Amino acid sequence: MGVKGTSIGAVFFVIASALLLPSPSPSADASPLLSACRFDQVYQLGDSISDTGNLIRESPLGAALPFARNPYGQTFSHHKATGRCSDGLLMIDYFAQALGLPLLNPIKDTKANFEHGANFAVAGATALSSAVLAHHHVRNPVTNSSLDVQLQWMKDHFHKFCHNDCERKLQNALFMVGEIGGNDYNYAYLQYLDEARDTLRILELVPLVVAKIKHAVEKVISFGARTIVVPGNFPMGCLPIYITKFGLESEADEFDENHCIWLLNSFATFHNDHLKKAIAELQEKYPYVTIVYGDYYAAYEQLLNLGFELQKACCGVGGLYNFNETQMCGFPGVKACRDPERYVSWDGIHLTQEAYRMIVDWLQADLFWKLRCHQ
């Protein structure tokens, strides 16, 4: 995807402006670096990192879910919960802003406008189906809307949207295939393991998860996608939910310099390395499609040296890390901090709006060159 009618000088002006602007307030838009890419639509597959309201609509009990009510959404411009698992905007919202597009509506919002794309991500979703996970003694307690289900929704949507002309209509669209797969590992770690170091059974899931993501990329290419970002996983060993579960029983040498559990971060890196290899294979197979890796791990790492509160959740209660799985954010009596912009973690599992904004600012600079927007 090249810049249409944009001079090299103008491109460098856009880059310099984005990098030199002072940090905006938590409610401010993302810097517009990716606007040079000229994407006119965005399509998102994924889980709670990206869900802008699908789970609360697909479930009969959706309105009763914690992130369907305050304090979720308290920093959002409307000061109300939208189904986003944060205090405000998510990364996909900041990507849309950076591209000069409206925020993506969840596909389950039947009254929404999908002219500029759609969001198929579902909080709690896995890459693998519930049946495959069950074979590995892992249960998805949240949703059956796995990656295959989301792909079927996408196929149905394009059948109506494209009218057999998807290749033309989607030529300037950006597809985000993930982040997805993190919940496959989360459910495994949190359900049947007593210790973070007992990873052998979960390692068996990695090639299956990566193969499913690879299959999803091929499916969206068959739909007409020509520009695809495939994100990796965050450093999961830095999340309060894991530090709470495993950290209290861990030895000092099991933490890194940021008080993250290094073995869990090594697992995330293992997944990401396999995903990068799969992306390279896909790029070789489909040279007419731009397929790039979204380095969410590295983008998260840059938050660790910026003065944020790293270990504690903003919204939660109890323990060293303000997280208790029996009294989570959104439960009665559980309050949020007054300054979420100082925190990386919103609820012990998901990040704050400010953390997501800064991650996208980092990713924009990285993806700008990978997507060849400067050409």
Short mmCIF file of C-alpha atoms in Angstrom, two decimals:
data_model
loop_
_atom_site.label_atom_id
_atom_site.label_comp_id
_atom_site.label_asym_id
_atom_site.label_seq_id
_atom_site.Cartn_x
_atom_site.Cartn_y
_atom_site.Cartn_z
CA MET A 1 0.00 0.00 0.00
CA GLY A 2 1.83 3.08 -1.18
CA VAL A 3 1.22 6.76 -0.67
CA LYS A 4 -0.81 8.12 -3.53
CA GLY A 5 0.42 11.45 -4.81
CA THR A 6 2.55 12.10 -1.74
CA SER A 7 6.07 13.48 -2.10
CA ILE A 8 9.00 12.11 -0.10
CA GLY A 9 9.31 15.47 1.61
CA ALA A 10 5.65 15.38 2.66
CA VAL A 11 6.06 11.87 4.00
CA PHE A 12 8.99 12.88 6.17
CA PHE A 13 7.04 15.91 7.37
CA VAL A 14 4.24 13.59 8.51
CA ILE A 15 6.75 11.35 10.31
CA ALA A 16 8.55 14.23 11.98
CA SER A 17 5.30 15.85 13.05
CA ALA A 18 4.04 12.63 14.61
CA LEU A 19 7.26 11.98 16.48
CA LEU A 20 7.81 15.53 17.72
CA LEU A 21 4.30 16.32 18.89
CA PRO A 22 3.95 16.49 22.67
CA SER A 23 2.17 13.56 24.27
CA PRO A 24 -1.59 14.17 24.07
CA SER A 25 -3.98 13.84 26.95
CA PRO A 26 -5.62 10.45 27.56
CA SER A 27 -8.68 11.44 25.54
CA ALA A 28 -6.70 12.81 22.60
CA ASP A 29 -6.54 11.19 19.20
CA ALA A 30 -3.55 9.11 18.16
CA SER A 31 -0.89 10.81 16.07
CA PRO A 32 -1.75 10.61 12.35
CA LEU A 33 1.35 8.86 11.01
CA LEU A 34 -0.59 6.02 9.36
CA SER A 35 -2.88 8.43 7.54
CA ALA A 36 -0.28 8.40 4.76
CA CYS A 37 -1.24 4.78 4.07
CA ARG A 38 -4.63 5.91 2.72
CA PHE A 39 -6.62 2.93 3.97
CA ASP A 40 -10.35 3.48 3.58
CA GLN A 41 -11.58 0.53 5.66
CA VAL A 42 -10.40 -1.56 8.62
CA TYR A 43 -11.50 -5.08 9.54
CA GLN A 44 -10.64 -6.58 12.92
CA LEU A 45 -10.60 -10.19 14.13
CA GLY A 46 -9.60 -10.93 17.71
CA ASP A 47 -10.47 -11.01 21.39
CA SER A 48 -10.96 -8.58 24.29
CA ILE A 49 -7.94 -6.50 23.29
CA SER A 50 -10.02 -5.43 20.27
CA ASP A 51 -13.71 -6.10 21.04
CA THR A 52 -15.70 -2.85 20.83
CA GLY A 53 -19.01 -4.39 21.85
CA ASN A 54 -19.66 -7.81 20.34
CA LEU A 55 -19.67 -10.00 23.45
CA ILE A 56 -22.17 -7.84 25.33
CA ARG A 57 -24.48 -8.15 22.31
CA GLU A 58 -24.07 -11.83 21.48
CA SER A 59 -24.73 -13.07 24.98
CA PRO A 60 -28.24 -13.10 26.48
CA LEU A 61 -26.58 -11.98 29.70
CA GLY A 62 -24.44 -9.37 27.96
CA ALA A 63 -25.84 -6.43 29.90
CA ALA A 64 -24.83 -8.16 33.14
CA LEU A 65 -21.17 -8.55 32.16
CA PRO A 66 -18.78 -6.35 34.17
CA PHE A 67 -17.51 -4.43 31.15
CA ALA A 68 -21.06 -3.51 30.15
CA ARG A 69 -21.17 -1.01 33.01
CA ASN A 70 -19.02 1.51 34.84
CA PRO A 71 -16.23 1.90 35.72
CA TYR A 72 -15.47 0.38 32.31
CA GLY A 73 -15.57 3.21 29.80
CA GLN A 74 -15.19 5.94 32.41
CA THR A 75 -12.46 7.72 30.43
CA PHE A 76 -14.27 7.30 27.12
CA SER A 77 -15.67 10.50 25.63
CA HIS A 78 -19.24 9.42 26.43
CA HIS A 79 -18.26 8.40 29.98
CA LYS A 80 -20.13 5.12 29.68
CA ALA A 81 -19.36 1.47 29.08
CA THR A 82 -19.48 0.25 25.49
CA GLY A 83 -18.29 -3.33 25.91
CA ARG A 84 -14.63 -2.33 25.61
CA CYS A 85 -12.46 -4.03 28.23
CA SER A 86 -10.73 -0.86 29.39
CA ASP A 87 -11.43 2.51 30.95
CA GLY A 88 -11.74 4.00 27.47
CA LEU A 89 -10.45 3.45 23.96
CA LEU A 90 -8.66 0.37 22.64
CA MET A 91 -5.80 0.01 20.20
CA ILE A 92 -8.15 -0.56 17.25
CA ASP A 93 -9.83 2.76 18.10
CA TYR A 94 -6.50 4.57 17.97
CA PHE A 95 -5.59 2.83 14.72
CA ALA A 96 -8.87 4.02 13.20
CA GLN A 97 -8.23 7.57 14.41
CA ALA A 98 -4.70 7.51 13.02
CA LEU A 99 -6.11 6.46 9.64
CA GLY A 100 -8.68 9.25 9.73
CA LEU A 101 -11.56 6.79 9.92
CA PRO A 102 -14.55 6.48 12.27
CA LEU A 103 -14.24 4.10 15.21
CA LEU A 104 -15.06 0.54 14.17
CA ASN A 105 -18.52 -0.64 15.07
CA PRO A 106 -19.03 -4.18 16.41
CA ILE A 107 -20.55 -6.46 13.80
CA LYS A 108 -23.25 -7.51 16.27
CA ASP A 109 -24.60 -3.96 16.32
CA THR A 110 -27.18 -4.52 13.59
CA LYS A 111 -28.03 -0.82 13.34
CA ALA A 112 -24.42 0.33 12.88
CA ASN A 113 -22.74 1.77 9.81
CA PHE A 114 -20.07 -0.49 8.30
CA GLU A 115 -19.02 1.68 5.37
CA HIS A 116 -15.46 2.01 6.71
CA GLY A 117 -15.02 -1.49 8.12
CA ALA A 118 -16.26 -3.73 10.89
CA ASN A 119 -15.06 -5.27 14.12
CA PHE A 120 -15.56 -9.03 14.50
CA ALA A 121 -13.47 -9.44 17.67
CA VAL A 122 -15.14 -10.99 20.72
CA ALA A 123 -13.90 -10.66 24.28
CA GLY A 124 -12.83 -14.06 25.58
CA ALA A 125 -12.46 -15.52 22.09
CA THR A 126 -9.84 -18.13 21.26
CA ALA A 127 -8.04 -19.04 18.08
CA LEU A 128 -8.96 -22.70 18.51
CA SER A 129 -12.53 -23.91 18.70
CA SER A 130 -14.05 -24.98 22.00
CA ALA A 131 -14.02 -28.59 20.78
CA VAL A 132 -10.29 -28.56 20.02
CA LEU A 133 -9.52 -26.90 23.36
CA ALA A 134 -11.66 -29.46 25.19
CA HIS A 135 -9.57 -32.22 23.61
CA HIS A 136 -6.61 -30.63 25.37
CA HIS A 137 -8.55 -30.33 28.65
CA VAL A 138 -9.05 -26.58 28.29
CA ARG A 139 -12.46 -24.93 28.58
CA ASN A 140 -13.50 -21.53 27.24
CA PRO A 141 -15.85 -20.21 29.94
CA VAL A 142 -16.76 -17.03 28.07
CA THR A 143 -17.75 -17.55 24.42
CA ASN A 144 -17.82 -20.03 21.54
CA SER A 145 -17.06 -17.27 19.03
CA SER A 146 -13.61 -18.55 18.10
CA LEU A 147 -11.60 -17.41 15.10
CA ASP A 148 -13.50 -19.73 12.74
CA VAL A 149 -16.83 -18.28 13.89
CA GLN A 150 -15.59 -14.73 13.37
CA LEU A 151 -14.38 -15.65 9.89
CA GLN A 152 -17.85 -16.95 9.06
CA TRP A 153 -19.34 -13.65 10.22
CA MET A 154 -16.85 -11.86 7.99
CA LYS A 155 -17.71 -14.05 5.02
CA ASP A 156 -21.43 -13.37 5.52
CA HIS A 157 -20.76 -9.65 5.84
CA PHE A 158 -18.75 -9.47 2.64
CA HIS A 159 -21.42 -11.45 0.79
CA LYS A 160 -23.74 -8.52 1.47
CA PHE A 161 -21.17 -5.71 1.31
CA CYS A 162 -19.20 -6.63 -1.79
CA HIS A 163 -21.78 -8.12 -4.15
CA ASN A 164 -19.12 -10.31 -5.83
CA ASP A 165 -16.74 -7.35 -6.16
CA CYS A 166 -14.65 -7.75 -3.00
CA GLU A 167 -11.26 -7.60 -4.68
CA ARG A 168 -11.95 -4.06 -5.88
CA LYS A 169 -13.83 -2.85 -2.80
CA LEU A 170 -11.21 -4.17 -0.37
CA GLN A 171 -8.06 -3.15 -2.26
CA ASN A 172 -7.43 -0.26 0.16
CA ALA A 173 -8.63 -2.02 3.31
CA LEU A 174 -6.48 -2.93 6.31
CA PHE A 175 -7.12 -6.31 7.94
CA MET A 176 -6.07 -6.96 11.55
CA VAL A 177 -5.93 -10.72 12.17
CA GLY A 178 -5.59 -10.61 15.94
CA GLU A 179 -4.26 -10.32 18.45
CA ILE A 180 -5.76 -13.79 18.92
CA GLY A 181 -4.49 -16.91 20.66
CA GLY A 182 -3.67 -15.32 23.99
CA ASN A 183 -6.84 -16.69 25.56
CA ASP A 184 -6.05 -20.23 24.42
CA TYR A 185 -2.98 -20.01 26.65
CA ASN A 186 -4.65 -17.94 29.38
CA TYR A 187 -7.39 -20.49 29.94
CA ALA A 188 -4.86 -23.32 29.96
CA TYR A 189 -2.56 -21.64 32.46
CA LEU A 190 -5.32 -20.46 34.76
CA GLN A 191 -7.46 -23.60 34.73
CA TYR A 192 -5.32 -26.63 35.20
CA LEU A 193 -1.82 -25.57 36.12
CA ASP A 194 -0.63 -24.96 39.65
CA GLU A 195 2.73 -23.50 38.70
CA ALA A 196 3.87 -21.16 35.93
CA ARG A 197 6.87 -23.39 35.25
CA ASP A 198 4.65 -26.34 34.26
CA THR A 199 4.34 -25.38 30.60
CA LEU A 200 4.85 -28.59 28.64
CA ARG A 201 1.16 -29.25 28.01
CA ILE A 202 0.59 -25.67 26.92
CA LEU A 203 3.55 -25.75 24.55
CA GLU A 204 1.61 -28.36 22.59
CA LEU A 205 -1.03 -25.73 21.84
CA VAL A 206 1.36 -23.29 20.15
CA PRO A 207 1.65 -24.98 16.72
CA LEU A 208 -2.12 -25.50 16.70
CA VAL A 209 -2.84 -21.86 17.54
CA VAL A 210 -0.34 -20.55 15.01
CA ALA A 211 -1.70 -22.88 12.31
CA LYS A 212 -5.21 -21.57 12.99
CA ILE A 213 -4.03 -17.96 12.70
CA LYS A 214 -2.23 -18.84 9.48
CA HIS A 215 -5.44 -20.38 8.16
CA ALA A 216 -7.33 -17.19 9.09
CA VAL A 217 -4.86 -15.08 7.09
CA GLU A 218 -5.42 -17.30 4.05
CA LYS A 219 -9.18 -16.99 4.48
CA VAL A 220 -9.14 -13.18 4.55
CA ILE A 221 -6.90 -13.23 1.46
CA SER A 222 -9.55 -15.35 -0.25
CA PHE A 223 -12.12 -12.72 0.74
CA GLY A 224 -10.05 -10.05 -1.03
CA ALA A 225 -7.63 -8.75 1.61
CA ARG A 226 -4.41 -7.28 0.25
CA THR A 227 -2.92 -5.66 3.37
CA ILE A 228 -2.83 -7.65 6.60
CA VAL A 229 -1.32 -7.08 10.03
CA VAL A 230 -0.91 -10.16 12.23
CA PRO A 231 -0.12 -9.11 15.82
CA GLY A 232 1.77 -11.20 18.34
CA ASN A 233 1.13 -11.54 22.06
CA PHE A 234 1.97 -9.14 24.88
CA PRO A 235 4.53 -10.17 27.54
CA MET A 236 1.99 -12.08 29.59
CA GLY A 237 4.32 -12.43 32.58
CA CYS A 238 3.87 -8.71 33.30
CA LEU A 239 0.10 -8.88 33.84
CA PRO A 240 -1.22 -8.58 37.43
CA ILE A 241 -3.44 -11.64 36.98
CA TYR A 242 -0.35 -13.82 36.41
CA ILE A 243 1.89 -12.12 38.93
CA THR A 244 -0.87 -12.61 41.52
CA LYS A 245 -1.45 -16.27 40.67
CA PHE A 246 2.14 -17.38 40.28
CA GLY A 247 4.30 -14.58 41.63
CA LEU A 248 3.64 -15.11 45.34
CA GLU A 249 5.05 -18.63 45.12
CA SER A 250 7.91 -17.76 42.78
CA GLU A 251 11.53 -17.38 43.73
CA ALA A 252 13.25 -14.03 43.20
CA ASP A 253 15.23 -15.36 40.25
CA GLU A 254 11.97 -16.13 38.41
CA PHE A 255 11.33 -12.40 37.94
CA ASP A 256 13.07 -10.11 35.50
CA GLU A 257 14.22 -6.56 36.22
CA ASN A 258 10.65 -5.27 35.67
CA HIS A 259 9.19 -7.79 38.13
CA CYS A 260 7.66 -9.76 35.28
CA ILE A 261 7.70 -13.58 35.37
CA TRP A 262 10.37 -14.32 32.81
CA LEU A 263 9.22 -17.89 32.08
CA LEU A 264 5.78 -16.65 31.01
CA ASN A 265 7.35 -13.95 28.88
CA SER A 266 9.59 -16.59 27.31
CA PHE A 267 6.45 -18.54 26.45
CA ALA A 268 4.92 -15.47 24.78
CA THR A 269 8.15 -15.02 22.82
CA PHE A 270 8.00 -18.69 21.80
CA HIS A 271 4.51 -18.14 20.37
CA ASN A 272 5.56 -14.92 18.65
CA ASP A 273 8.60 -16.54 17.04
CA HIS A 274 6.43 -19.31 15.59
CA LEU A 275 3.96 -16.70 14.36
CA LYS A 276 6.72 -14.71 12.62
CA LYS A 277 7.84 -17.86 10.83
CA ALA A 278 4.28 -18.53 9.67
CA ILE A 279 3.96 -14.96 8.39
CA ALA A 280 7.19 -15.32 6.41
CA GLU A 281 5.82 -18.50 4.81
CA LEU A 282 2.56 -16.75 3.96
CA GLN A 283 4.35 -13.78 2.43
CA GLU A 284 6.36 -16.10 0.21
CA LYS A 285 3.20 -17.92 -0.86
CA TYR A 286 1.24 -14.71 -1.51
CA PRO A 287 3.73 -12.16 -2.89
CA TYR A 288 0.90 -9.92 -4.13
CA VAL A 289 -0.34 -9.42 -0.53
CA THR A 290 1.38 -7.34 2.14
CA ILE A 291 1.45 -9.43 5.34
CA VAL A 292 3.32 -7.99 8.31
CA TYR A 293 3.89 -8.85 11.95
CA GLY A 294 2.50 -6.48 14.56
CA ASP A 295 5.05 -6.43 17.37
CA TYR A 296 2.75 -5.95 20.37
CA TYR A 297 5.42 -7.44 22.64
CA ALA A 298 8.04 -4.80 21.82
CA ALA A 299 5.43 -2.05 21.88
CA TYR A 300 4.41 -3.09 25.40
CA GLU A 301 8.04 -3.24 26.53
CA GLN A 302 8.56 0.45 25.79
CA LEU A 303 5.97 1.24 28.50
CA LEU A 304 8.19 -0.29 31.17
CA ASN A 305 10.58 2.64 31.38
CA LEU A 306 8.17 5.56 31.21
CA GLY A 307 7.21 5.93 34.86
CA PHE A 308 3.92 4.03 34.77
CA GLU A 309 2.62 1.93 37.66
CA LEU A 310 3.52 -1.44 36.19
CA GLN A 311 2.34 -4.17 38.57
CA LYS A 312 -0.88 -2.94 40.13
CA ALA A 313 -4.26 -2.83 38.44
CA CYS A 314 -6.05 0.51 38.43
CA CYS A 315 -9.45 -1.11 38.90
CA GLY A 316 -9.44 -3.91 41.45
CA VAL A 317 -9.02 -4.74 45.09
CA GLY A 318 -6.76 -6.79 47.34
CA GLY A 319 -3.27 -8.20 47.51
CA LEU A 320 0.00 -6.71 46.41
CA TYR A 321 -1.19 -6.06 42.87
CA ASN A 322 -4.74 -4.81 43.41
CA PHE A 323 -6.18 -7.94 41.79
CA ASN A 324 -8.49 -10.63 43.11
CA GLU A 325 -10.22 -13.00 40.70
CA THR A 326 -13.24 -13.23 43.05
CA GLN A 327 -13.59 -9.43 43.24
CA MET A 328 -12.71 -8.13 39.83
CA CYS A 329 -13.28 -4.75 38.23
CA GLY A 330 -16.97 -4.17 37.63
CA PHE A 331 -18.04 -6.25 40.62
CA PRO A 332 -20.09 -4.53 43.33
CA GLY A 333 -17.92 -2.49 45.66
CA VAL A 334 -14.80 -2.64 43.46
CA LYS A 335 -13.61 0.85 42.58
CA ALA A 336 -11.21 2.22 40.01
CA CYS A 337 -8.27 4.49 40.71
CA ARG A 338 -8.65 8.19 40.09
CA ASP A 339 -5.69 8.41 37.74
CA PRO A 340 -5.80 5.52 35.21
CA GLU A 341 -3.42 7.44 32.96
CA ARG A 342 -0.64 6.52 35.42
CA TYR A 343 -1.28 2.77 35.10
CA VAL A 344 -0.45 0.19 32.46
CA SER A 345 -3.04 -2.31 33.71
CA TRP A 346 -6.68 -1.35 33.92
CA ASP A 347 -8.26 -4.43 35.54
CA GLY A 348 -5.37 -6.85 35.98
CA ILE A 349 -5.96 -8.44 32.57
CA HIS A 350 -6.47 -5.58 30.12
CA LEU A 351 -4.64 -2.29 29.71
CA THR A 352 -5.67 1.30 30.25
CA GLN A 353 -6.63 3.66 27.48
CA GLU A 354 -3.39 5.57 27.96
CA ALA A 355 -1.28 2.40 27.70
CA TYR A 356 -3.11 1.41 24.51
CA ARG A 357 -2.61 4.88 23.05
CA MET A 358 1.12 4.81 23.66
CA ILE A 359 1.42 1.29 22.27
CA VAL A 360 -0.29 2.41 19.06
CA ASP A 361 1.99 5.43 18.80
CA TRP A 362 4.97 3.04 18.87
CA LEU A 363 3.32 0.62 16.44
CA GLN A 364 2.53 3.36 13.95
CA ALA A 365 6.18 4.16 13.45
CA ASP A 366 6.99 0.46 13.11
CA LEU A 367 4.10 -0.42 10.77
CA PHE A 368 4.53 2.67 8.60
CA TRP A 369 7.67 1.19 7.07
CA LYS A 370 6.54 -2.42 7.10
CA LEU A 371 3.35 -1.52 5.21
CA ARG A 372 5.43 0.49 2.73
CA CYS A 373 3.29 3.57 3.29
CA HIS A 374 6.30 5.74 2.44
CA GLN A 375 6.42 4.47 -1.16
#
